[in-house]
Coordinates of C-alpha atoms and ligand atoms in Angstrom, one line a residue:
M12 CA 100.8 128.4 264.2
V13 CA 99.7 131.6 266.0
V14 CA 97.5 133.9 264.0
R15 CA 97.5 137.5 265.3
Q16 CA 94.9 140.2 264.7
A17 CA 95.5 142.8 262.0
Q18 CA 97.4 145.8 263.4
P19 CA 95.2 148.6 264.7
K20 CA 95.0 151.3 262.1
A21 CA 97.1 154.4 262.8
E22 CA 95.5 157.8 263.2
P23 CA 95.6 159.8 260.0
A24 CA 98.7 162.0 259.7
V25 CA 98.4 165.6 260.6
D26 CA 95.7 166.6 258.2
A27 CA 97.8 166.0 255.1
L28 CA 94.6 165.6 252.9
K29 CA 93.1 168.8 254.4
T30 CA 96.3 170.7 253.5
A31 CA 96.4 169.2 249.9
L32 CA 92.7 170.0 249.3
A33 CA 93.0 173.5 250.7
Q34 CA 95.9 174.2 248.3
F35 CA 94.0 172.7 245.4
H36 CA 90.8 174.7 246.1
A37 CA 92.8 177.9 246.3
A38 CA 94.3 177.2 242.9
A39 CA 90.9 176.2 241.6
D40 CA 89.4 179.5 242.8
R41 CA 92.1 181.4 241.1
L42 CA 91.5 179.5 237.8
N43 CA 87.8 179.9 238.1
L44 CA 87.4 176.1 237.6
D45 CA 83.9 174.8 236.9
D46 CA 82.3 172.6 239.6
G47 CA 82.7 169.4 237.5
T48 CA 86.4 169.7 236.9
R49 CA 86.9 170.8 240.5
A50 CA 85.1 167.7 241.7
M51 CA 87.1 165.5 239.4
L52 CA 90.5 166.8 240.5
S53 CA 89.6 166.9 244.2
H54 CA 89.0 163.1 244.2
C55 CA 91.5 160.3 243.6
K56 CA 90.6 158.3 240.5
R57 CA 91.5 154.9 241.9
E58 CA 92.1 153.6 245.4
L59 CA 93.2 150.1 246.2
S60 CA 93.3 149.0 249.8
V61 CA 94.9 145.6 250.6
N62 CA 95.1 143.5 253.7
F63 CA 97.6 140.7 253.3
P64 CA 99.3 138.1 255.5
V65 CA 103.0 137.7 256.1
Q66 CA 104.6 134.8 257.9
M67 CA 107.0 136.2 260.5
D68 CA 110.3 134.6 261.5
N69 CA 108.8 133.1 264.6
G70 CA 106.1 131.3 262.6
S71 CA 103.2 133.6 263.4
I72 CA 101.2 135.3 260.8
R73 CA 100.7 139.1 260.8
V74 CA 98.1 140.9 258.6
F75 CA 99.4 144.2 257.1
N76 CA 97.3 147.0 255.6
G77 CA 98.5 148.8 252.5
Y78 CA 97.3 151.1 249.8
R79 CA 98.0 152.2 246.2
V80 CA 96.2 155.3 245.2
Q81 CA 96.1 157.0 241.7
H82 CA 94.9 160.5 241.8
N83 CA 94.9 161.5 238.1
L84 CA 96.1 160.0 234.8
A85 CA 95.3 162.8 232.4
R86 CA 98.9 163.6 231.5
G87 CA 100.3 160.0 231.5
P88 CA 100.9 156.9 233.6
A89 CA 100.7 157.3 237.3
K90 CA 103.9 157.9 239.2
G91 CA 104.6 158.2 242.9
G92 CA 106.5 156.7 245.9
L93 CA 105.8 153.9 248.3
R94 CA 106.0 154.6 252.0
Y95 CA 106.5 152.2 254.9
N96 CA 105.6 153.9 258.1
P97 CA 103.3 153.1 261.1
N98 CA 101.4 156.4 260.5
V99 CA 100.4 155.7 256.9
S100 CA 96.7 156.2 256.3
L101 CA 94.4 156.2 253.3
D102 CA 94.0 160.0 253.6
E103 CA 97.7 160.5 253.8
V104 CA 98.3 158.4 250.7
R105 CA 95.5 160.4 248.9
A106 CA 97.2 163.7 249.7
L107 CA 100.6 162.4 248.6
A108 CA 99.1 161.1 245.3
M109 CA 97.5 164.5 244.7
W110 CA 100.7 166.3 245.2
M111 CA 102.4 163.9 242.8
T112 CA 99.9 165.0 240.1
W113 CA 100.7 168.7 240.5
K114 CA 104.5 168.0 240.9
S115 CA 104.8 166.0 237.6
A116 CA 102.8 168.8 235.9
V117 CA 104.9 171.6 237.3
V118 CA 108.1 170.1 236.0
N119 CA 106.3 169.1 232.8
L120 CA 106.7 165.3 233.0
P121 CA 104.3 163.1 231.1
Y122 CA 102.9 161.5 234.3
G123 CA 99.9 161.5 236.5
G124 CA 100.1 161.2 240.3
A125 CA 100.0 158.2 242.6
K126 CA 101.3 157.0 246.0
G127 CA 101.4 153.8 248.0
G128 CA 101.9 152.9 251.6
V129 CA 102.0 150.1 254.1
I130 CA 101.3 150.6 257.8
V131 CA 104.5 149.2 259.2
D132 CA 107.6 150.2 261.0
P133 CA 110.2 148.7 258.6
K134 CA 112.9 148.9 261.3
S135 CA 110.9 146.4 263.4
L136 CA 111.2 143.7 260.7
S137 CA 114.1 141.3 259.9
D138 CA 115.4 141.5 256.4
G139 CA 113.6 138.3 255.5
E140 CA 110.3 139.6 256.9
L141 CA 110.8 142.9 255.0
E142 CA 111.3 141.1 251.7
K143 CA 108.3 138.8 252.2
L144 CA 106.1 141.9 253.1
T145 CA 107.4 143.7 250.0
R146 CA 106.9 140.8 247.6
R147 CA 103.4 140.2 248.9
Y148 CA 102.4 143.9 248.8
A149 CA 103.8 144.0 245.2
T150 CA 101.7 141.0 244.3
E151 CA 98.5 142.5 245.8
V152 CA 98.9 145.8 243.9
S153 CA 100.2 144.1 240.7
I154 CA 96.7 144.6 239.3
V155 CA 97.2 148.3 239.1
I156 CA 101.0 148.9 238.7
G157 CA 103.2 148.4 235.6
P158 CA 105.5 150.5 233.3
D159 CA 102.5 151.8 231.3
E160 CA 100.1 152.1 234.2
D161 CA 101.7 153.2 237.5
I162 CA 105.3 153.3 238.5
P163 CA 106.2 153.3 242.2
A164 CA 109.5 154.6 243.6
P165 CA 111.2 154.9 247.1
D166 CA 109.7 157.2 249.7
M167 CA 110.0 157.3 253.5
G168 CA 111.0 153.9 254.9
T169 CA 111.7 152.3 251.4
D170 CA 114.9 152.2 249.3
G171 CA 116.5 150.7 246.3
R172 CA 116.6 147.2 247.7
I173 CA 112.8 147.2 248.2
M174 CA 112.4 148.5 244.6
A175 CA 114.5 145.6 243.3
W176 CA 112.3 143.1 245.2
I177 CA 109.2 144.7 243.6
M178 CA 110.7 144.7 240.2
D179 CA 111.7 141.0 240.6
T180 CA 108.3 140.0 241.9
I181 CA 106.4 141.7 239.0
S182 CA 109.0 140.2 236.5
M183 CA 108.5 136.7 237.9
H184 CA 104.7 137.1 237.4
R185 CA 105.0 138.4 233.9
G186 CA 107.7 135.9 232.9
H187 CA 110.3 138.5 231.7
T188 CA 112.3 141.3 233.3
T189 CA 110.1 144.4 233.7
A190 CA 112.6 146.9 234.8
G191 CA 110.3 149.9 234.1
V192 CA 107.7 148.9 236.7
V193 CA 109.5 150.8 239.5
T194 CA 112.2 153.5 239.7
G195 CA 114.9 154.1 242.3
K196 CA 116.3 150.7 241.7
P197 CA 119.9 149.8 242.2
V198 CA 122.0 150.5 239.1
S199 CA 122.8 146.8 238.7
V200 CA 119.1 146.0 238.0
G201 CA 118.1 148.9 235.7
G202 CA 118.4 151.8 238.0
T203 CA 120.0 155.1 236.8
L204 CA 123.1 156.8 238.0
G205 CA 122.2 159.8 240.0
R206 CA 118.8 158.7 241.3
L207 CA 119.9 158.1 244.9
E208 CA 121.1 161.7 245.2
A209 CA 118.4 163.2 242.8
T210 CA 116.0 164.7 245.3
G211 CA 118.8 166.2 247.5
R212 CA 120.6 167.4 244.3
G213 CA 117.4 169.0 243.0
L214 CA 117.1 170.8 246.4
L215 CA 120.7 172.1 245.9
Y216 CA 119.8 173.4 242.4
V217 CA 116.7 175.1 243.7
V218 CA 118.6 176.8 246.5
Q219 CA 121.2 177.9 243.9
E220 CA 118.4 179.5 241.8
L221 CA 116.9 181.2 244.8
V222 CA 120.3 182.6 245.8
R223 CA 120.9 183.8 242.3
E224 CA 117.5 185.4 241.9
Q225 CA 117.8 187.3 245.2
G226 CA 121.4 188.3 244.7
L227 CA 122.7 186.4 247.7
T228 CA 125.6 184.0 248.1
L229 CA 125.8 180.4 249.3
E230 CA 129.3 180.7 250.8
G231 CA 128.9 181.0 254.6
A232 CA 125.1 180.8 254.5
T233 CA 123.5 178.6 257.2
V234 CA 121.1 175.7 256.9
A235 CA 119.1 173.5 259.3
V236 CA 117.7 170.2 257.9
Q237 CA 114.9 168.3 259.5
G238 CA 115.0 164.6 258.5
F239 CA 118.3 162.9 257.8
G240 CA 117.2 160.2 255.3
N241 CA 117.6 160.0 251.5
V242 CA 116.4 163.5 251.0
G243 CA 117.7 165.4 254.0
A244 CA 121.1 163.8 254.3
V245 CA 122.0 164.2 250.6
A246 CA 120.8 167.8 250.6
A247 CA 122.9 168.5 253.7
Q248 CA 126.0 166.9 252.2
L249 CA 125.7 168.7 248.8
L250 CA 124.9 172.1 250.4
Q251 CA 128.0 171.7 252.6
Q252 CA 130.1 170.9 249.6
A253 CA 128.7 174.1 248.0
G254 CA 130.0 176.2 251.0
V255 CA 126.9 176.3 253.2
K256 CA 127.3 175.8 256.9
V257 CA 125.0 172.9 258.1
V258 CA 124.3 174.0 261.7
A259 CA 121.6 171.4 262.5
V260 CA 120.2 168.1 261.3
S261 CA 117.7 165.8 262.9
D262 CA 116.0 162.4 262.6
S263 CA 112.9 161.0 264.4
S264 CA 115.0 160.7 267.6
G265 CA 115.8 164.5 267.7
G266 CA 118.6 166.6 266.3
L267 CA 122.2 167.8 266.6
Y268 CA 123.2 171.5 266.6
N269 CA 126.6 173.1 266.1
G270 CA 126.8 176.8 265.3
Q271 CA 130.3 176.3 263.7
G272 CA 128.9 173.6 261.3
L273 CA 128.4 169.9 261.7
Q274 CA 130.5 167.3 259.9
V275 CA 127.9 165.8 257.6
R276 CA 130.1 163.1 256.2
A277 CA 130.9 161.8 259.6
L278 CA 127.2 161.8 260.6
L279 CA 126.4 159.8 257.4
S280 CA 128.9 157.1 258.2
Y281 CA 127.7 157.0 261.8
Q282 CA 124.1 156.6 260.6
K283 CA 125.0 153.5 258.5
D284 CA 124.4 151.4 261.6
R285 CA 120.9 152.9 261.9
A286 CA 122.1 154.7 265.1
P287 CA 120.0 157.6 266.3
L288 CA 121.5 161.0 265.5
T289 CA 121.0 162.2 269.0
Q290 CA 123.7 159.8 270.2
A291 CA 126.3 161.1 267.6
A292 CA 129.2 163.3 268.5
G293 CA 130.0 166.7 267.0
G294 CA 127.1 168.9 268.3
D295 CA 124.6 169.6 271.0
R296 CA 121.3 167.9 271.2
I297 CA 118.3 169.8 270.0
S298 CA 114.7 168.9 269.6
N299 CA 112.9 168.7 266.3
A300 CA 110.7 171.6 267.4
D301 CA 113.7 173.8 268.3
L302 CA 115.4 173.0 265.0
L303 CA 112.5 174.5 263.1
T304 CA 112.9 177.8 264.9
L305 CA 116.7 178.3 264.4
P306 CA 117.8 181.6 262.9
V307 CA 119.2 180.3 259.7
D308 CA 119.3 181.3 256.0
F309 CA 117.7 178.1 254.9
L310 CA 115.4 175.7 256.7
I311 CA 114.9 172.4 254.9
P312 CA 112.1 170.3 256.3
A313 CA 112.8 166.8 254.8
A314 CA 110.9 164.4 257.1
I315 CA 107.1 164.3 257.2
E316 CA 103.9 166.4 256.6
G317 CA 102.5 169.0 259.0
Q318 CA 105.7 170.2 260.7
I319 CA 105.3 173.9 260.3
T320 CA 101.8 174.8 261.4
G321 CA 99.7 177.7 262.7
D322 CA 101.0 176.9 266.1
N323 CA 104.7 177.2 265.5
A324 CA 105.1 179.3 262.3
D325 CA 105.4 182.5 264.2
G326 CA 108.5 181.2 265.8
V327 CA 110.2 180.4 262.5
R328 CA 113.3 182.6 262.1
A329 CA 114.7 181.1 258.8
R330 CA 114.9 183.5 255.9
H331 CA 113.9 180.9 253.4
I332 CA 112.1 177.5 253.6
V333 CA 112.9 175.0 250.9
E334 CA 110.5 172.0 251.2
G335 CA 112.3 168.6 250.9
A336 CA 109.4 166.7 252.5
N337 CA 105.9 166.6 250.9
G338 CA 103.4 168.8 252.7
P339 CA 105.6 170.0 255.6
T340 CA 103.8 173.3 255.9
T341 CA 100.0 173.8 256.5
P342 CA 98.0 176.6 254.9
E343 CA 97.7 178.4 258.3
A344 CA 101.5 178.4 258.5
D345 CA 101.8 179.7 254.9
A346 CA 99.7 182.7 255.9
V347 CA 101.9 183.5 258.9
L348 CA 105.2 182.9 256.9
A349 CA 103.9 185.2 254.1
D350 CA 103.3 188.0 256.7
K351 CA 106.9 187.5 258.0
R352 CA 108.1 187.7 254.4
I353 CA 109.8 184.3 254.6
T354 CA 110.1 182.7 251.1
V355 CA 108.8 179.2 250.8
V356 CA 109.9 177.1 247.9
P357 CA 107.1 174.6 247.8
D358 CA 107.5 170.8 247.8
I359 CA 106.0 170.3 244.4
L360 CA 108.9 172.2 242.9
A361 CA 111.7 171.9 245.5
N362 CA 111.7 168.1 245.9
S363 CA 110.8 167.3 242.3
G364 CA 114.4 166.2 241.6
G365 CA 113.4 162.7 242.7
V366 CA 110.5 162.3 240.2
I367 CA 112.5 164.0 237.4
V368 CA 115.4 161.5 237.7
S369 CA 112.8 158.7 238.1
Y370 CA 111.4 159.7 234.8
F371 CA 115.0 159.5 233.3
E372 CA 115.3 156.0 234.8
W373 CA 112.0 154.9 233.3
V374 CA 113.0 156.3 229.9
Q375 CA 116.3 154.4 230.1
D376 CA 114.6 151.2 231.1
L377 CA 112.1 151.4 228.2
Q378 CA 114.9 152.0 225.8
F379 CA 117.5 149.6 227.4
Y380 CA 120.0 152.4 226.9
F381 CA 121.7 154.0 229.9
W382 CA 123.2 157.4 230.4
E383 CA 126.3 158.8 232.0
E384 CA 125.9 160.3 235.4
N385 CA 126.8 163.8 234.3
E386 CA 124.1 163.6 231.6
V387 CA 121.6 162.7 234.2
N388 CA 122.6 165.6 236.5
E389 CA 122.8 168.1 233.6
R390 CA 119.3 167.2 232.4
L391 CA 118.0 167.3 236.0
H392 CA 119.5 170.8 236.3
R393 CA 117.9 171.9 233.0
V394 CA 114.4 170.6 233.9
I395 CA 114.3 171.8 237.5
T396 CA 115.7 175.3 236.8
R397 CA 113.3 175.8 234.0
A398 CA 110.4 174.8 236.3
Y399 CA 111.8 177.2 239.0
A400 CA 111.9 180.0 236.4
D401 CA 108.3 179.2 235.3
V402 CA 107.1 179.3 238.9
A403 CA 109.0 182.4 239.9
A404 CA 107.7 184.2 236.8
A405 CA 104.1 183.3 237.6
A406 CA 104.6 184.4 241.2
K407 CA 105.8 187.7 240.0
Q408 CA 103.2 188.2 237.3
Y409 CA 100.2 187.5 239.6
D410 CA 101.9 188.8 242.8
I411 CA 101.4 185.5 244.7
S412 CA 103.5 183.1 246.7
M413 CA 105.7 180.5 245.0
R414 CA 103.4 177.8 246.3
E415 CA 100.3 179.5 244.9
A416 CA 102.2 180.0 241.6
A417 CA 103.4 176.3 241.5
M418 CA 99.8 175.1 242.2
L419 CA 98.4 177.4 239.5
L420 CA 100.9 176.1 237.0
G421 CA 100.4 172.4 238.0
V422 CA 96.6 172.5 238.2
S423 CA 96.2 174.5 235.0
R424 CA 98.4 172.0 233.0
V425 CA 96.3 169.0 234.4
V426 CA 93.0 170.9 233.6
E427 CA 94.3 171.6 230.0
A428 CA 95.1 167.8 229.5
T429 CA 91.7 166.9 230.9
K430 CA 89.9 169.3 228.6
M431 CA 91.9 168.1 225.5
R432 CA 91.1 164.4 226.3
G433 CA 87.5 165.1 227.0
I434 CA 85.3 163.1 229.4
Y435 CA 85.0 159.4 228.4
P436 CA 82.7 158.1 226.9
Ligands
NAD6 P1 113.8 158.4 254.6 O1 113.0 157.3 255.2 O2 115.0 158.1 253.8 O3 114.2 159.4 255.8 C1 113.2 160.1 256.6 C2 114.0 160.8 257.7 O4 113.0 161.6 258.4 C3 114.7 159.9 258.7 O5 115.9 160.6 259.1 C4 113.7 159.8 259.8 O6 114.3 159.5 261.1 C5 113.2 161.3 259.8 N1 111.9 161.4 260.5 C6 110.8 160.6 260.4 N2 109.8 161.1 261.2 C7 110.3 162.2 261.8 C8 109.8 163.2 262.7 N3 108.5 163.0 263.2 N4 110.5 164.2 263.0 C9 111.8 164.4 262.5 N5 112.3 163.5 261.6 C10 111.6 162.4 261.3 O7 112.7 159.2 253.7 P2 113.0 160.2 252.5 O8 113.0 159.4 251.2 O9 114.2 161.0 252.8 O10 111.7 161.1 252.5 C11 111.6 162.3 253.4 C12 110.5 163.2 252.9 O11 110.8 163.6 251.5 C13 109.1 162.6 252.8 O12 108.2 163.6 253.0 C14 109.0 162.1 251.3 O13 107.7 162.0 250.9 C15 109.8 163.3 250.7 N6 110.3 163.0 249.3 C16 111.1 161.9 249.1 C17 111.7 161.7 247.9 C18 112.6 160.6 247.6 O14 113.1 160.6 246.4 N7 113.0 159.7 248.5 C19 111.3 162.5 246.8 C20 110.4 163.6 247.1 C21 110.0 163.8 248.3

């Protein structure tokens, strides 16, 4: 048997933690937070780092590095996705956990924030290796996850099948089915109708609110979407169905552009074979960098953090940015975009459809009672449009950006819960 060295750790992602902390401190300044509360909320409460072996198909053993980080539990059990990506780092997971805390608070869910990650390119593994890695990671983090403690969900590089393996692993350990330990599961094993599309659908509802608020119309508007995975592809499809012209989409290989509009449905079936978008028909090739500077009504970054930065923000020509990804815009870019009067609907509001419907799934699992899809979508609409209205009202009241308003709302709700609970002991 060959035992290989642990993989070298990837470099931290583009300063995701720096971005998250800068956003938090701006809100803390505005709220005049005392030093103690500020220190509490700028740290993650619990950080589990695991190194675990997986036997590969060729008999060798590879050691993988993974994390589960819980930022804050003041408002309820921790909730947040699980990412499989070669660039995962502890700092990135911390940032993503922190954003989950504010996001759950902005949309008023009874959750704290968490995130998990494994440093791996899932596409490089066979199905069997992926299952073994997932089951072993689930076992390693089983000491901190559970329906009452911390509930993972899909994020970049993970999907319903992976959630089913985690649910099954935890259920085997506990001796009974524990459906509520993860969300984003297939419907056949306690998932909810509407979860697969929830983040993209939430983005559609947010765009509809933005359009209504500004007296615009969706029909004939243009959109460019960076990232054609669960979030980006569903958003592109639903926006197209709502009359928007999808002029560009991209994945990590690059993008496709067609000023007359791309055929999203055809691109989706083409992608089923994991083929790179740049080899698809129906448009001209475009780089991810160029996609971000297209003159469109809506730009939806739906891939990774740190895409719109101080270096390229001046070139952005979109009228509105609606953040599907977590942390796609840095604070330096925010300042430039504000000068250019480009509206940014921030991640913690815009992509909250995923956690909202995850909450519905968890509630259904705990009650063993499942809802119709239209009920899920109607409730999603109600929750996300109310949160949009709250954020828009705060932005207007204090004359601040939607990100600043969402952070103000999210942080103040967490501070309130922290104060009500008091500091143990
Ligand atoms: P996914 O794995 O389904 O898809 C990711 C997409 O981004 C793929 O098309 C991939 O090729 C592309 N991509 C990766 N790196 C890229 C790069 N450097 N440049 C351009 N494209 C790149 O992931 P997802 O679940 O759609 O998540 C995308 C983003 O949305 C992440 O930031 C995630 O945290 C966030 N998010 C996801 C959910 C959810 O429910 N899945 C909810 C809220 C937020």
